[in-house]
mmCIF file of C-alpha atoms and ligand atoms in Angstrom:
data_model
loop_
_atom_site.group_PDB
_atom_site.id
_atom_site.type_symbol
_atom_site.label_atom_id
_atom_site.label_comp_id
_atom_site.label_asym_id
_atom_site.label_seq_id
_atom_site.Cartn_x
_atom_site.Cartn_y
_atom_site.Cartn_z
ATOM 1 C CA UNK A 137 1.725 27.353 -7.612
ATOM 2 C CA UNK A 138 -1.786 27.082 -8.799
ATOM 3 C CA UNK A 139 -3.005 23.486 -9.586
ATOM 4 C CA UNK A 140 -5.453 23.666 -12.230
ATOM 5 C CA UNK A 141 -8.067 20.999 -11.112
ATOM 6 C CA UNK A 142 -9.534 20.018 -14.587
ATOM 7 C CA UNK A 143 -5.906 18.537 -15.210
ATOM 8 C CA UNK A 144 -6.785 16.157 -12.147
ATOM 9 C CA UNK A 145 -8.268 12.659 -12.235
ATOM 10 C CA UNK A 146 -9.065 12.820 -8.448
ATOM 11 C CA UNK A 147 -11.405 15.699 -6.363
ATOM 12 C CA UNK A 148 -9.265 15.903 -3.446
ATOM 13 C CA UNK A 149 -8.404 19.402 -2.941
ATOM 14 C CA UNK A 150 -6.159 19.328 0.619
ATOM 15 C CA UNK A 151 -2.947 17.864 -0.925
ATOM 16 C CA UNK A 152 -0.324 15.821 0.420
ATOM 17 C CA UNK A 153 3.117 17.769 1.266
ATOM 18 C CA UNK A 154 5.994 15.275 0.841
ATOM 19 C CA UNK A 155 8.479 17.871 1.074
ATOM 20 C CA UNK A 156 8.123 18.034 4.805
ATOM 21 C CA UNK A 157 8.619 14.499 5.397
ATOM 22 C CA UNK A 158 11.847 13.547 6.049
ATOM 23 C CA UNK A 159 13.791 10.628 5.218
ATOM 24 C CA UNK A 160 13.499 7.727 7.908
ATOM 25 C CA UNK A 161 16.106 6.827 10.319
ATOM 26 C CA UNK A 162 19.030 4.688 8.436
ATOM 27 C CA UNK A 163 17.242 5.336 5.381
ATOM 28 C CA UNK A 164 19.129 3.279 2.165
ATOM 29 C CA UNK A 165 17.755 1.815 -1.164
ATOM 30 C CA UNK A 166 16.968 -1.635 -1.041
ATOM 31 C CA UNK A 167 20.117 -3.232 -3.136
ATOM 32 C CA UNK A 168 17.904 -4.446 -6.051
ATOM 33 C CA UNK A 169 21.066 -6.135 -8.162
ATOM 34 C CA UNK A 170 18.733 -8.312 -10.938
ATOM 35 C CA UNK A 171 16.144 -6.831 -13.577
ATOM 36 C CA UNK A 172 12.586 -7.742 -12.585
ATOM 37 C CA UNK A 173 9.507 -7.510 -14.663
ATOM 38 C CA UNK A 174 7.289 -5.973 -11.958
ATOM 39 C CA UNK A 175 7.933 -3.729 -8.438
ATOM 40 C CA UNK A 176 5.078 -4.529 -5.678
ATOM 41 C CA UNK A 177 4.562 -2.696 -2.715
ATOM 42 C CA UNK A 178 3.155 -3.979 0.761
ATOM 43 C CA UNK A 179 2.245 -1.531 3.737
ATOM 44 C CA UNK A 180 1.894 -2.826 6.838
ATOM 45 C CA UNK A 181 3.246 -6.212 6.147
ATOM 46 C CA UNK A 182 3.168 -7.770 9.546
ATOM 47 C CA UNK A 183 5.162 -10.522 10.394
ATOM 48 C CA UNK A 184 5.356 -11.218 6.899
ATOM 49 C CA UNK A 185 2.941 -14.085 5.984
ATOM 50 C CA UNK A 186 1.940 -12.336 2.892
ATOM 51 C CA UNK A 187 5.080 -10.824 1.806
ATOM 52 C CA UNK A 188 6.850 -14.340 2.377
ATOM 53 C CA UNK A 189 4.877 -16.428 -0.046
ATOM 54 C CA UNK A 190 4.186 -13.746 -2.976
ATOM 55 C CA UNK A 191 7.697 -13.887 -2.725
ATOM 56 C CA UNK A 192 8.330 -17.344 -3.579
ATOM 57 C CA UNK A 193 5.573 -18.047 -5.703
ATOM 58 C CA UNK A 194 6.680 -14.344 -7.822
ATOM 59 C CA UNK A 195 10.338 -14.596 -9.138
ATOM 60 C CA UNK A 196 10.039 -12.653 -11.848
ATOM 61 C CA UNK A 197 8.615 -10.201 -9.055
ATOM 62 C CA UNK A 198 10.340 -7.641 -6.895
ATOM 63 C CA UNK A 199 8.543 -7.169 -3.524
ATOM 64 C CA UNK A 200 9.334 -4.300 -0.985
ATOM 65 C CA UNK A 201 7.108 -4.695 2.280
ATOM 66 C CA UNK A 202 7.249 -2.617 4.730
ATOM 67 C CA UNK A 203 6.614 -2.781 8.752
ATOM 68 C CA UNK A 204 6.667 -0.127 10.936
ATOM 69 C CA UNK A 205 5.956 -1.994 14.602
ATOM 70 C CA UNK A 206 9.528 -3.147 15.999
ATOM 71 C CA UNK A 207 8.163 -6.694 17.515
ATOM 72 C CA UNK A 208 6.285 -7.525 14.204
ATOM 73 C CA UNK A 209 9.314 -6.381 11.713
ATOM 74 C CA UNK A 210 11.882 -8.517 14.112
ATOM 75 C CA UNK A 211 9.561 -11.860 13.587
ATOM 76 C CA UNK A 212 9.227 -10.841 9.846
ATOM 77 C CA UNK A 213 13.242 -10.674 9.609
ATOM 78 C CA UNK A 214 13.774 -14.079 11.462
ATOM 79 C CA UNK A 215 11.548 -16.116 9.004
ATOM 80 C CA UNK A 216 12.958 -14.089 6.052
ATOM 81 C CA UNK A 217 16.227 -14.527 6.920
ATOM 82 C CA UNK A 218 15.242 -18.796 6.634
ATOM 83 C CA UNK A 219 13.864 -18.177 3.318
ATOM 84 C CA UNK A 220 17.118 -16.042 1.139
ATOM 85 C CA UNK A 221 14.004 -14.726 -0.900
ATOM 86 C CA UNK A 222 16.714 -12.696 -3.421
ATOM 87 C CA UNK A 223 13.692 -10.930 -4.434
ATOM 88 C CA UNK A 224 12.283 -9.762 -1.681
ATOM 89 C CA UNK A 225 13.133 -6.196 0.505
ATOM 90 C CA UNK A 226 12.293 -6.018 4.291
ATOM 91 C CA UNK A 227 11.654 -2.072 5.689
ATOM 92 C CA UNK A 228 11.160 -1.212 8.607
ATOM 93 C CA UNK A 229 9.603 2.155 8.677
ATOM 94 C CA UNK A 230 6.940 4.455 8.686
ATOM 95 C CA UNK A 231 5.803 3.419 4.964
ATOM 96 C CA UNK A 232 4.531 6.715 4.272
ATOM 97 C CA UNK A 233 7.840 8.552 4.943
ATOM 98 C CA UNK A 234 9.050 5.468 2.931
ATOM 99 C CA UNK A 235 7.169 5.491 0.062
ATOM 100 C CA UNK A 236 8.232 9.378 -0.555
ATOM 101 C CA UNK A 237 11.892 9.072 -0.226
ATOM 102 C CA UNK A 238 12.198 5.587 -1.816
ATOM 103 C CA UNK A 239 9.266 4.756 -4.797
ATOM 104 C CA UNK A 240 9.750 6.517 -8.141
ATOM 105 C CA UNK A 241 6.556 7.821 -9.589
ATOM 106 C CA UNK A 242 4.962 5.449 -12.509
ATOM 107 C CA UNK A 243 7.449 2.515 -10.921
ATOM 108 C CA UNK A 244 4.976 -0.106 -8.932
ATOM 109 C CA UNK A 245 2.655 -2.690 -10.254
ATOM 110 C CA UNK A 246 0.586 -3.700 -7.524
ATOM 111 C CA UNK A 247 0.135 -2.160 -3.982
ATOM 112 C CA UNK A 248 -1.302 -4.762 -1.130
ATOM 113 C CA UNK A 249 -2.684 -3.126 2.170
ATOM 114 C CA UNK A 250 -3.987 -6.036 3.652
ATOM 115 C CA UNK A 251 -6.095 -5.578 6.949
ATOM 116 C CA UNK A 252 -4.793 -2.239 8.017
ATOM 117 C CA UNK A 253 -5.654 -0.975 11.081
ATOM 118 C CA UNK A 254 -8.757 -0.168 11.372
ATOM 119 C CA UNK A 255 -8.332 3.518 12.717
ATOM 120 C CA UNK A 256 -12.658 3.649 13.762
ATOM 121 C CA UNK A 257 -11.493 6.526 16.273
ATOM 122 C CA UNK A 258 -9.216 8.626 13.666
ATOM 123 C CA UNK A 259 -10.871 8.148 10.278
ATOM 124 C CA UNK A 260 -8.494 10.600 9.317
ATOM 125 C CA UNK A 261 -5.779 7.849 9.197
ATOM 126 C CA UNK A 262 -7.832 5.139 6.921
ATOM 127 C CA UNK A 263 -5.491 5.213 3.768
ATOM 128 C CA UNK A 264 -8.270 6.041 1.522
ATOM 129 C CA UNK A 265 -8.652 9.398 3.697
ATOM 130 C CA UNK A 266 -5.638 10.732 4.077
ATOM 131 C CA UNK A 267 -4.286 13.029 1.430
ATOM 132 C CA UNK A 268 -0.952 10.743 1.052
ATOM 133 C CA UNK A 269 -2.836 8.312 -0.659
ATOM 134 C CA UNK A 270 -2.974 10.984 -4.202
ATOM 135 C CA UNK A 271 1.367 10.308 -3.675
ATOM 136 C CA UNK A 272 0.422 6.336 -3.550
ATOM 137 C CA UNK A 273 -1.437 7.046 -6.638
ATOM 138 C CA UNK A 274 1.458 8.410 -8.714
ATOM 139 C CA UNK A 275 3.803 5.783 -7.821
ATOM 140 C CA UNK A 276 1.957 3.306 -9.512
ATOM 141 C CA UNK A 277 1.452 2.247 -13.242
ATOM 142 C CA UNK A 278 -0.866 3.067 -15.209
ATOM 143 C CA UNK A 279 -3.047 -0.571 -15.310
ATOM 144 C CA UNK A 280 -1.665 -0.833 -11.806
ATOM 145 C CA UNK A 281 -3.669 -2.081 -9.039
ATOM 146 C CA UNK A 282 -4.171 -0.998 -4.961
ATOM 147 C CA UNK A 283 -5.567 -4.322 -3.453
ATOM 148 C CA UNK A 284 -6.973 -3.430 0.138
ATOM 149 C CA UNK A 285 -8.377 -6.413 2.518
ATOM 150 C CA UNK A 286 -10.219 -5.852 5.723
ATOM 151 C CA UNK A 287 -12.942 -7.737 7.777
ATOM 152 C CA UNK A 288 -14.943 -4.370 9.189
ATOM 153 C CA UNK A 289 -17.407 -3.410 6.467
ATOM 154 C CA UNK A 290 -18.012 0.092 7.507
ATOM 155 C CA UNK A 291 -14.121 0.011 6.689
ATOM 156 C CA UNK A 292 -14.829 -1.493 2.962
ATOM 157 C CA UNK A 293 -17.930 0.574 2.730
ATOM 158 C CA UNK A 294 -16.119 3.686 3.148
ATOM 159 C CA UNK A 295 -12.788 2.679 1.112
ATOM 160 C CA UNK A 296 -14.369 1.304 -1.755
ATOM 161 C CA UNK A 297 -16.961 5.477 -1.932
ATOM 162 C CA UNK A 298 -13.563 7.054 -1.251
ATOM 163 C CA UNK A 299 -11.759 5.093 -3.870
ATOM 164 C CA UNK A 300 -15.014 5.731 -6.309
ATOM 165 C CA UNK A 301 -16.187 9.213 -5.291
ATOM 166 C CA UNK A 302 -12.848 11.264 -4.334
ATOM 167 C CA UNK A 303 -10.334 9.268 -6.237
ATOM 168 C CA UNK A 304 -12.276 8.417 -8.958
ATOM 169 C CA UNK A 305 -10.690 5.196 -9.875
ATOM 170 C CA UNK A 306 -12.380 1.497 -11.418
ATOM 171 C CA UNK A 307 -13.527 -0.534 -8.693
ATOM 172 C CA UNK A 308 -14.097 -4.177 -8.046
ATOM 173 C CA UNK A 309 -15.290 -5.188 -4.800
ATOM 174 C CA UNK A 310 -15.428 -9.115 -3.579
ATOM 175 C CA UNK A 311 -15.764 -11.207 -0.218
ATOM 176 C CA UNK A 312 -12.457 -13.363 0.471
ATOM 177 C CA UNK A 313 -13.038 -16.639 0.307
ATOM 178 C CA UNK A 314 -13.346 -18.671 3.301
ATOM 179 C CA UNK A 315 -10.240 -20.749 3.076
ATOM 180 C CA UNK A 316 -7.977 -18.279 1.915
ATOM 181 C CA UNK A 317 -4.935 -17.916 4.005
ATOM 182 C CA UNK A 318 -3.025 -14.688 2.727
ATOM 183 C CA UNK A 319 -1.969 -13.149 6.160
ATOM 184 C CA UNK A 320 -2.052 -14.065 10.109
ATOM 185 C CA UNK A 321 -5.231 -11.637 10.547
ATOM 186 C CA UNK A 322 -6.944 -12.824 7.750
ATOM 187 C CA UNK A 323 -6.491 -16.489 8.917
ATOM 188 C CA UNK A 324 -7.286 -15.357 12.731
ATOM 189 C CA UNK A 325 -10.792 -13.831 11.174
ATOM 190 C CA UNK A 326 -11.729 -16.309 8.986
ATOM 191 C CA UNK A 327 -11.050 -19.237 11.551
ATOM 192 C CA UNK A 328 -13.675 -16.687 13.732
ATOM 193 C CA UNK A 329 -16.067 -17.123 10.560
ATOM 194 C CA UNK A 330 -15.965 -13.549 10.072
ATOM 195 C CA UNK A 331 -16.749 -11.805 6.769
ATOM 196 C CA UNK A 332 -13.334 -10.637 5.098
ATOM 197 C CA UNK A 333 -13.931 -8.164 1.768
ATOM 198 C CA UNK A 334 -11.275 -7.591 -0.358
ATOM 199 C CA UNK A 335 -11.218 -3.484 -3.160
ATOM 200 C CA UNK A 336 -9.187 -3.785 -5.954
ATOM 201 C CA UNK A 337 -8.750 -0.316 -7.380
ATOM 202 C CA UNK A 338 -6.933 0.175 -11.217
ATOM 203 C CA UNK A 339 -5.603 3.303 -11.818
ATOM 204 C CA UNK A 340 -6.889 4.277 -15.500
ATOM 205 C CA UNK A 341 -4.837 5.298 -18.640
ATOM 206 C CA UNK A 342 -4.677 9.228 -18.183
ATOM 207 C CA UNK A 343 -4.843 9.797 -14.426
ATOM 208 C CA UNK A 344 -3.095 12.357 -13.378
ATOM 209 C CA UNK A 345 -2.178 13.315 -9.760
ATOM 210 C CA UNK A 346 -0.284 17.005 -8.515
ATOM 211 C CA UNK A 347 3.265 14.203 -7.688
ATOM 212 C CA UNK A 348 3.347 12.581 -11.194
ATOM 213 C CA UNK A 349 6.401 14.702 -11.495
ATOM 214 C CA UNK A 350 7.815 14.551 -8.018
ATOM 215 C CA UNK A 351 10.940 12.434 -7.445
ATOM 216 C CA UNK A 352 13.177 12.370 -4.916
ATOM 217 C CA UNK A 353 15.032 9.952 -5.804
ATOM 218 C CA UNK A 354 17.054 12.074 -8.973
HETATM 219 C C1 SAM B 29 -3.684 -5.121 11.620
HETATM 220 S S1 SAM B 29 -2.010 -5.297 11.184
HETATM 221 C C2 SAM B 29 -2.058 -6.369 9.759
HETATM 222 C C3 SAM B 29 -0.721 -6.992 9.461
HETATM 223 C C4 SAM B 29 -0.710 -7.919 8.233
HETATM 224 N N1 SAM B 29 -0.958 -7.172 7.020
HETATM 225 C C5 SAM B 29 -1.720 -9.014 8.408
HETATM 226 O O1 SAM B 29 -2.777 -8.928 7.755
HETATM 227 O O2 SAM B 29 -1.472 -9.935 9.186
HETATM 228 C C6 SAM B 29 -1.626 -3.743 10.447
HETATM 229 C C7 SAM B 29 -0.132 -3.526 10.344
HETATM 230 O O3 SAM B 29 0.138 -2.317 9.639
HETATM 231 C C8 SAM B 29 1.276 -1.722 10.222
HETATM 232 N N2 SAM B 29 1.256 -0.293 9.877
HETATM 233 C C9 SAM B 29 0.289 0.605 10.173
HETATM 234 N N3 SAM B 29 0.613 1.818 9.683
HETATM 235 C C10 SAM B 29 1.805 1.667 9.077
HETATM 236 C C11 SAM B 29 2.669 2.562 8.403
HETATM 237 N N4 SAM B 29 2.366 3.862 8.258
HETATM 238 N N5 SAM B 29 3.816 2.090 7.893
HETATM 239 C C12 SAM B 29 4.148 0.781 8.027
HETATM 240 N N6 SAM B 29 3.373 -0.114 8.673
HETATM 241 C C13 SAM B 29 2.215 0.326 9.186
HETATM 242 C C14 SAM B 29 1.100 -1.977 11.716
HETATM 243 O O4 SAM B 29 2.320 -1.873 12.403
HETATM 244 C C15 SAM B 29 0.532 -3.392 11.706
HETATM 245 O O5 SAM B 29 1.542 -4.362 11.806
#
């Protein structure tokens, strides 16, 4: 097939193949029994500072986080399991293998990626570089919003000409304030007095990505 690029909101032209990606070991749905006014999505949620307290403080919110490291998912699922957050779905998975199999395009509000690794020897695998993050894209709502936190600025530098230049979405670019407390490495760098910088990025009524139609979940 021929993608006509004009049709495109983005300039990326190596493109994602979620076809070959399959499903992750014990794959299921998360059992999501109530209606809630918004779906969020966390990668690389940790042991699951974050993902715990959006939680609470976000009824009306459903939150699917997802850890891939064994050690960090098993401390995430013994403090969740404390908390009988109703609202809240633990993965543990590879979220990009994830994300294809279980997000419906046009479905999520908000997508946190708070301090990701920082990948300095394999750019390749910053989210903002790889070509998975035009799927990310067309799982999320139009007015929807990618929030991205990390403390290395050549890391922010390069997210926030990536999200601007090759993704061509609205921008807005802040330092985290000192006494925030969102995640364990955000309150491990900030106790360090280190410099945390926080890209919010809005996808824009009429973007258009080459998976708006792509659902594997009919
Ligand atoms: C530096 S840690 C930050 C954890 C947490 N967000 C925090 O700020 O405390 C990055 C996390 O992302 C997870 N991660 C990296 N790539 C991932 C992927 N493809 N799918 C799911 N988790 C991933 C890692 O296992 C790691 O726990």
């Amino acid at each position: 097939m021929t993608i006509k690029k004009e049709k495109l909101s983005h300039v990326k032209d190596r493109a994602f193949q979620p076809d070959k990606l399959s499903a992750p070991r014990d794959f299921k749905m998360p059992a999501i029994t109530k209606h809630y006014e918004h779906l969020v999505l966390e990668i690389g949620a940790g042991k699951g500072m974050h993902a715990l307290s959006f939680a609470k403080d976000n009824p009306s919110t459903h939150l699917i986080a997802i850890e891939r490291t064994r050690n960090k998912f098993a401390a995430f699922a013994k403090l969740a399991s404390a908390q009988h957050l109703d609202n809240l779905s633990l993965i543990h998975a590879d979220a990009i293998a994830w994300t294809v199999h279980g997000i419906a395009p046009d479905s999520i509000d908000k997508i946190y990626i708070l301090y990701p690794n920082p990948e300095q020897h394999n750019p390749n695998q910053q989210w903002l570089n790889m070509p998975f993050f035009e799927f990310l894209l067309s799982r999320l709502r139009v007015g929807g919003e990618v929030v991205l936190a990390t403390n290395i600025e050549s890391y922010m530098d390069n997210a926030e000409q990536q999200a601007i230049k090759v993704w061509q979405l609205p921008t807005k670019r802040y330092q985290v304030a000192a006494d925030s407390r969102r995640t364990h490495f955000e309150v491990k760098y900030l106790a360090r007095a280190e410099s945390c910088w926080q890209l919010v990025m809005i996808k824009p009524e009429g973007y258009h990505t080459r998976f708006d139609a792509w659902n594997k979940m009919q």
